[in-house]
Tab-separated table of C-alpha atoms in Angstrom:
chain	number	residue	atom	x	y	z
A	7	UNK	CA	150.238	-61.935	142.394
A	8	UNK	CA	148.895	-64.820	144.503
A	9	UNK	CA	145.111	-66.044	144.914
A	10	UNK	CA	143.263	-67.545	146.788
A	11	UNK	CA	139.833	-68.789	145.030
A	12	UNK	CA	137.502	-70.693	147.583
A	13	UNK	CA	135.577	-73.696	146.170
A	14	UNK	CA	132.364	-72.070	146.635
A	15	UNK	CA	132.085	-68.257	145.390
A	16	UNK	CA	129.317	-65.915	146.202
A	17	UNK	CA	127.355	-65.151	143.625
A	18	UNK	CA	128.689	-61.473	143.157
A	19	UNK	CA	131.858	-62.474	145.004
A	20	UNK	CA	133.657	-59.570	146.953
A	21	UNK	CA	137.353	-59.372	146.066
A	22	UNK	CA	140.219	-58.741	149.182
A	23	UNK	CA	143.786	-57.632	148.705
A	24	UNK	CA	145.663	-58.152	151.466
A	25	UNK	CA	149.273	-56.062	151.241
A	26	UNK	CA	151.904	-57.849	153.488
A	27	UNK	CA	154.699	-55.749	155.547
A	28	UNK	CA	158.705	-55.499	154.852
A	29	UNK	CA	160.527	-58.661	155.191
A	30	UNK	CA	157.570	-60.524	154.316
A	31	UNK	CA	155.625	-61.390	151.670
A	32	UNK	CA	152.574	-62.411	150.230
A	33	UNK	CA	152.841	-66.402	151.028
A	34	UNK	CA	153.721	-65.161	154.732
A	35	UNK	CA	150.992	-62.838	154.750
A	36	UNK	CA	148.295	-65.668	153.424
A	37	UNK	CA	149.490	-67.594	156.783
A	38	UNK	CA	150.097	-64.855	159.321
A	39	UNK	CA	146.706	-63.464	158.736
A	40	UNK	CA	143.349	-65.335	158.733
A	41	UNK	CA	141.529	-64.211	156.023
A	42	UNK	CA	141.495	-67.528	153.788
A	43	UNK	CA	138.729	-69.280	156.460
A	44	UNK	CA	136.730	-66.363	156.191
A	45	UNK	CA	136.648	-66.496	152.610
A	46	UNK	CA	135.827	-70.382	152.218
A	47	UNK	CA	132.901	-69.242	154.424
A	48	UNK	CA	131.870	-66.292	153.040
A	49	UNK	CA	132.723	-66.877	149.486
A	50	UNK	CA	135.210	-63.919	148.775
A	51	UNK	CA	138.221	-64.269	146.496
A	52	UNK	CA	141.869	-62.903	148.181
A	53	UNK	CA	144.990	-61.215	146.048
A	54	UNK	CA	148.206	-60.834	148.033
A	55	UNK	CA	150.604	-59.050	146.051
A	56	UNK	CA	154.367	-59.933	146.567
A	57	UNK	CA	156.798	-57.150	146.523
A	58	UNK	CA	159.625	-57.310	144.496
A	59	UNK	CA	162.196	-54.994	146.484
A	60	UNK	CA	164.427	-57.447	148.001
A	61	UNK	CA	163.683	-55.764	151.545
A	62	UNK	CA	160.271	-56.612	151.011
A	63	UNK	CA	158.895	-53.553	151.146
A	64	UNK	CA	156.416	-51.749	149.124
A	65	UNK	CA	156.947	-48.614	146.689
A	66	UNK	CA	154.895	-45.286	148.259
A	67	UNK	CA	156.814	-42.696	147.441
A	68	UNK	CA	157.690	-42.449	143.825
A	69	UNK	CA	155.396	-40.182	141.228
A	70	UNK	CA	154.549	-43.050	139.565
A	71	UNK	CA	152.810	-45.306	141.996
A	72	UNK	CA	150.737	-42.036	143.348
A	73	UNK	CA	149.532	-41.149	140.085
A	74	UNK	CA	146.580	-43.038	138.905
A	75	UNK	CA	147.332	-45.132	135.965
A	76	UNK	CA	151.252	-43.676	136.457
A	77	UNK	CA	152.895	-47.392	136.557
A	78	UNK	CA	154.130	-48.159	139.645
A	79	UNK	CA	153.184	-50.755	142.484
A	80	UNK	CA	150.189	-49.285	142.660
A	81	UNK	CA	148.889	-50.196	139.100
A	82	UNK	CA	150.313	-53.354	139.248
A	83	UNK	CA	148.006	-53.807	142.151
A	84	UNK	CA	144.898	-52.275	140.705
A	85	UNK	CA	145.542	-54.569	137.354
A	86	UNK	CA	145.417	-57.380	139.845
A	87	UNK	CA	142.110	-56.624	140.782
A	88	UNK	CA	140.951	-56.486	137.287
A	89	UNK	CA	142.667	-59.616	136.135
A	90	UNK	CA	141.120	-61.295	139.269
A	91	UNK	CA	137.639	-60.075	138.260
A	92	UNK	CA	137.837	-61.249	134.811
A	93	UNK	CA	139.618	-64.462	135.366
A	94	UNK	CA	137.903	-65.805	138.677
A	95	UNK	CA	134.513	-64.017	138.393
A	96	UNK	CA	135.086	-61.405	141.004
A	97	UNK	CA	132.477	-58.541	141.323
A	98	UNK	CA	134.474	-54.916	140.244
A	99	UNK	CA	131.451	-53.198	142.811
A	100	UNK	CA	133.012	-54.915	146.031
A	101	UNK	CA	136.924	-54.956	146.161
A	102	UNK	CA	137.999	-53.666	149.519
A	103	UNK	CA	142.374	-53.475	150.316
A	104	UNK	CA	143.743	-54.041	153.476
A	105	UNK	CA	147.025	-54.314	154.868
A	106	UNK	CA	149.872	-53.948	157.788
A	107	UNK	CA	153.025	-51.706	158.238
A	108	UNK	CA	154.558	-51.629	154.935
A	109	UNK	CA	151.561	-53.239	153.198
A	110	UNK	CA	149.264	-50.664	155.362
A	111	UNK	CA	150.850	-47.582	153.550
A	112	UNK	CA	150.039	-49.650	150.026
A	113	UNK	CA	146.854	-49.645	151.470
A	114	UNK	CA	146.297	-45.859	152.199
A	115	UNK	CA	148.124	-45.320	148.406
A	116	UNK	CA	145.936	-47.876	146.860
A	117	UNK	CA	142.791	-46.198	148.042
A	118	UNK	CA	144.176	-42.553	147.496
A	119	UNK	CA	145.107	-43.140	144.062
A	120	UNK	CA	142.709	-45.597	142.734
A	121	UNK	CA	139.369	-44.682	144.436
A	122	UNK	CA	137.243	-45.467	141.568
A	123	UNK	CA	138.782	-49.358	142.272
A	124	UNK	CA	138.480	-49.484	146.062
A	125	UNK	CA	135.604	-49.421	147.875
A	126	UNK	CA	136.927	-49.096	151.609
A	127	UNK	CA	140.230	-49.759	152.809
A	128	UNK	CA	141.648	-51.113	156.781
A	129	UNK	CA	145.193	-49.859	157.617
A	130	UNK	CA	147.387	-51.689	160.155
A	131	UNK	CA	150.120	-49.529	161.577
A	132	UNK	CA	150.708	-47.765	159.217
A	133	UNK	CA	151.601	-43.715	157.856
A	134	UNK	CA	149.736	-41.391	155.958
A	135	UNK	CA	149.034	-41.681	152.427
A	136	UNK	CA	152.298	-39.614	150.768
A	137	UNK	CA	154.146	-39.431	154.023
A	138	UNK	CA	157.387	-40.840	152.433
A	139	UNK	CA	157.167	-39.066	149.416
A	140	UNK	CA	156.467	-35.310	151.239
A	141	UNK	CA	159.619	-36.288	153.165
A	142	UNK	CA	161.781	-36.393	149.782
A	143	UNK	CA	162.338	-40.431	150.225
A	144	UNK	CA	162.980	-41.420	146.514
A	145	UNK	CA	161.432	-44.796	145.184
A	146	UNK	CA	165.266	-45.550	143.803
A	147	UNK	CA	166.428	-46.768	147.565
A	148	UNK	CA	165.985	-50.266	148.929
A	149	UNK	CA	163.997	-50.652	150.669
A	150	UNK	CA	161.898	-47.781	148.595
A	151	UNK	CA	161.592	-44.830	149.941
A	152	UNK	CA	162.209	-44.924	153.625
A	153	UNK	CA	161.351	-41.646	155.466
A	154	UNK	CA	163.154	-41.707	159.316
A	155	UNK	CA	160.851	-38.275	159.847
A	156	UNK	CA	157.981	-39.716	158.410
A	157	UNK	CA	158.306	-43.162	160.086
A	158	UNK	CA	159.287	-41.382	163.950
A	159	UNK	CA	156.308	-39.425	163.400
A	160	UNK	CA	157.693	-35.910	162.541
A	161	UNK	CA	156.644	-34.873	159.628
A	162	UNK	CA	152.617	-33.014	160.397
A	163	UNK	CA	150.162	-31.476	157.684
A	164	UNK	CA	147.012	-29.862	158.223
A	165	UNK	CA	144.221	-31.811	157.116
A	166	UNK	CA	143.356	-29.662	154.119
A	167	UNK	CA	147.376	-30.398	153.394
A	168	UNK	CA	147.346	-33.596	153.298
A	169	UNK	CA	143.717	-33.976	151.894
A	170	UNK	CA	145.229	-32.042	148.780
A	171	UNK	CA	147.786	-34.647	148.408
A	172	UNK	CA	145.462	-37.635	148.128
A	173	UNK	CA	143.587	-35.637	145.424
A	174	UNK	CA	146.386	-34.846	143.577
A	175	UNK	CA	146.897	-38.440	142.548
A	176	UNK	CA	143.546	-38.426	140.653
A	177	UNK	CA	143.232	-34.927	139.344
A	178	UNK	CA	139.205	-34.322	138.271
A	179	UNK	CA	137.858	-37.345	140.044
A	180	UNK	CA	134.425	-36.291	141.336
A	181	UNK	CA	133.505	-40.049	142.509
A	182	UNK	CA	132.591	-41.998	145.732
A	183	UNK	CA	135.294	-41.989	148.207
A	184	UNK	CA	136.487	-45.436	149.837
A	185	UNK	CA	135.869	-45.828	153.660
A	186	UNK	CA	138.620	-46.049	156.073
A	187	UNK	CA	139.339	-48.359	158.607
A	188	UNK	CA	142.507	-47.245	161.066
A	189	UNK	CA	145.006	-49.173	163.494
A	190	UNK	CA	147.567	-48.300	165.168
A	191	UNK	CA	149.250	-48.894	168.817
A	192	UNK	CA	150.402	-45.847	171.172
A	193	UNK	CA	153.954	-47.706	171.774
A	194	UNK	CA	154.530	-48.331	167.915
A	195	UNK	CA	158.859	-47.889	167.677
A	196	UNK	CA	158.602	-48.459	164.033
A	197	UNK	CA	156.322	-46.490	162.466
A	198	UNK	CA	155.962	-43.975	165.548
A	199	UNK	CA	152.154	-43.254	167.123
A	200	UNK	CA	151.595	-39.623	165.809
A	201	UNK	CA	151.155	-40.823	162.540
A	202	UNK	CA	147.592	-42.413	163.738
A	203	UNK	CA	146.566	-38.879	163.806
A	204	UNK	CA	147.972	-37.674	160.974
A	205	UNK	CA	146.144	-40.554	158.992
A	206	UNK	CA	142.809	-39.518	160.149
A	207	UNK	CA	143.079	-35.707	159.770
A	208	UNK	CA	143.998	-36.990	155.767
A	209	UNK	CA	141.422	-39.274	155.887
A	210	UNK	CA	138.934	-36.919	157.390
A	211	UNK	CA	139.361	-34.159	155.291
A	212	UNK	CA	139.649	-36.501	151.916
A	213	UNK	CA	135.592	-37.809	153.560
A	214	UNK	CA	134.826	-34.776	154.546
A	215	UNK	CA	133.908	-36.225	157.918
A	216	UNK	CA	134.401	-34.349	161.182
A	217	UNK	CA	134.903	-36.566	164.664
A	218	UNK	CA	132.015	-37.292	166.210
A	219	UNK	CA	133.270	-39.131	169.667
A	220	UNK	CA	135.147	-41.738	170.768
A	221	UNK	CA	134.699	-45.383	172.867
A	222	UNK	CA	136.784	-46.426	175.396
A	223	UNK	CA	137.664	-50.423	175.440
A	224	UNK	CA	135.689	-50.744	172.002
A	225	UNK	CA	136.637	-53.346	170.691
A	226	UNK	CA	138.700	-54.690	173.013
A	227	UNK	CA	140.077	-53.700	176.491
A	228	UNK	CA	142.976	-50.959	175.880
A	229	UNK	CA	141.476	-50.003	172.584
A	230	UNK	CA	139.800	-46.567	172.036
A	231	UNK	CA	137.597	-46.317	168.980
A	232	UNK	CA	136.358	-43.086	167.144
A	233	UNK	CA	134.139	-42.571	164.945
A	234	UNK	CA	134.097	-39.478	162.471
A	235	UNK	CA	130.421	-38.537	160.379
A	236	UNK	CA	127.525	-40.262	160.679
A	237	UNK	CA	126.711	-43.790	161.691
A	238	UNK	CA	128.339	-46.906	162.929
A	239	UNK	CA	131.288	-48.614	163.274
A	240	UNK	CA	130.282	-50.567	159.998
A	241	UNK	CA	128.682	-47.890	158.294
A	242	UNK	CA	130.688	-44.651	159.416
A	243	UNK	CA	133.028	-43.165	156.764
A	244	UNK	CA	136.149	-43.211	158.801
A	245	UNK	CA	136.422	-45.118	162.067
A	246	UNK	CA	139.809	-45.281	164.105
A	247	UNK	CA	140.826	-47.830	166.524
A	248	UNK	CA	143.875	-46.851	169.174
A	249	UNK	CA	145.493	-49.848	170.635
A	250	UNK	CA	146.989	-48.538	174.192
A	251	UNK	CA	150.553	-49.836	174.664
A	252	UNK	CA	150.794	-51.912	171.327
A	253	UNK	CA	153.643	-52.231	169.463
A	254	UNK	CA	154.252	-52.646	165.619
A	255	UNK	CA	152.008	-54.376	164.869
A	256	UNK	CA	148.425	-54.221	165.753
A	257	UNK	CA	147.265	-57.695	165.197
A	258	UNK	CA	144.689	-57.816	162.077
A	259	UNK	CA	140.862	-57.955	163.205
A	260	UNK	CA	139.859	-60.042	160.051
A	261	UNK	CA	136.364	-60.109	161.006
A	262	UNK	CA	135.932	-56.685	161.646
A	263	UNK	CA	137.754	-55.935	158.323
A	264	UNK	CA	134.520	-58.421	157.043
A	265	UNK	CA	132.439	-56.080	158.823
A	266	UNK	CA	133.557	-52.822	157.758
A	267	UNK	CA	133.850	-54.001	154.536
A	268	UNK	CA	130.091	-55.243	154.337
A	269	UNK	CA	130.687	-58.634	153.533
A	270	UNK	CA	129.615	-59.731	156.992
A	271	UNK	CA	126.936	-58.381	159.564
C-alpha cells in the first residue's frame, strides 16, 4: 500500500485507488498517471496498491478475491481503504477505484465484490468482471490467472449471465450500486476489443440501465461515447467511451475520472 496525502485535505476528503497494470506497479503507476496534481488541488487522498505476483499482475480469478470479505487481493484492497480512512481522515461516503489493463480488471472486481465500499469505478482496457475466472484460469499461475480466451475476446455471456456473476460475490446485498466508467480502444492486441462490450452488457444489467445513444468524437476526436439510463456523462450510471484505433492502453482521462467521480464539476 502506497499514499499519497496532499498537504491540504478537503474537509470530507474523497479517497482514490488507483490499480496499476502487469509489469508495473504502484510507484510506476503514481508517475505514469496524473492523479497526484489533481489531488493537491482538489484535496483527495490516493492508495496505489502494489501487487505482489512477481509479473506484476493482479489476482481476478481465484474464489477468494471475488467473494466479499473471502481474502484475496481484493480485501487487501478494500482494508486499504479503511486503514486510509481511519489513519489520514478520509471520508468512507466518497472512495471511487480506478485503474488500467491489469489494474482495470481489479477495478471491475473491486467494485463487483465490494459495492458497499466503492462508490463508482473507471476501467482502462480492461475485461469483464470474472472473465478469467469463467475461463477456468486458476489464481495459482504467475502471472494469476491468465485467460488467452478471455483476454482475445472469446469468451461472451448474456448480460443476465454475467450480471449473475457480479452478484454472486455479495450474496443478499440489496445496496446502491457503484457507477461505471469504461475505456477501451478498437485495436487493443492485448486484452482484445470485444471485451468493451462484454463489460457493459455486465455492467448494464448489474445497473439495470439500458443504452440510451451514443456520441461520436465525445470526448475527443476518434472516441465514441454512450451513455446507458438516465442523465449525463457525470451523472449517468454507466457511460462507455470507444477509442477508434487505440491500442493497449487507452491513456487515463484523470479529469474526467474527477468528473465522473463527483469530485470535480
Amino acid at each position: 500500500m502506497y499514499v499519497y496525502v496532499p498537504k491540504k485535505l478537503a474537509s470530507l476528503a474523497p479517497i482514490i485507488v488507483a490499480i496499476h497494470h502487469c509489469q508495473g506497479s504502484a510507484q510506476g503507476y503514481s508517475t505514469e498517471t496524473h492523479y497526484q496534481p489533481l489531488a493537491d488541488t482538489h484535496g483527495f487522498i490516493l492508495i496505489y496498491p502494489n501487487s505482489r505476483s512477481s509479473g506484476g499482475c493482479f489476482d481476478v480469478s481465484s474464489t477468494a478475491t471475488l467473494t466479499h470479505n473471502g481474502g484475496g487481493d481484493s480485501q487487501t484492497i478494500a482494508n486499504m481503504v479503511k486503514y486510509a480512512a481511519t489513519t489520514y481522515g478520509g471520508d468512507l461516503d466518497h472512495v471511487f477505484v480506478t485503474g488500467t489493463s491489469s489494474g482495470a480488471m481489479m477495478t471491475n472486481v473491486m467494485v463487483g465484490a465490494y459495492p458497499d465500499v466503492f462508490k463508482a469505478g473507471s476501467v482502462y482496457s480492461g475485461v469483464p468482471d470474472g472473465c478469467f475466472y469463467v475461463s477456468g484460469a486458476t489464481a495459482t499461475q504467475d502471472p494469476p490467472g491468465w485467460s488467452n480466451a478471455c483476454a482475445n475476446g472469446q469468451l461472451t455471456h448474456t448480460a443476465k449471465e454475467w450480471g449473475d456473476m457480479v452478484r454472486s460475490y455479495y450474496p443478499g446485498y440489496n445496496g446502491t450500486r457503484p457507477r461505471m466508467q469504461i475505456f477501451h480502444g478498437t485495436a487493443d492486441q492485448t486484452l482484445h476489443y470485444p471485451n468493451y462490450q462484454e463489460t457493459l452488457k455486465e455492467w448494464s444489467d448489474v445497473l439495470g440501465v439500458s443504452k440510451t445513444g451514443d456520441k461520436a468524437n465525445t470526448p475527443q476526436s476518434g472516441y465514441t461515447q454512450t451513455i446507458y439510463g438516465d442523465g449525463t456523462t457525470t451523472t449517468a450510471q454507466l457511460v462507455g467511451y470507444s477509442a477508434q484505433g487505440v491500442g493497449h492502453t487507452v491513456p487515463v482521462h484523470e479529469s474526467m475520472d474527477l468528473a465522473f467521480f463527483g469530485i470535480t464539476s
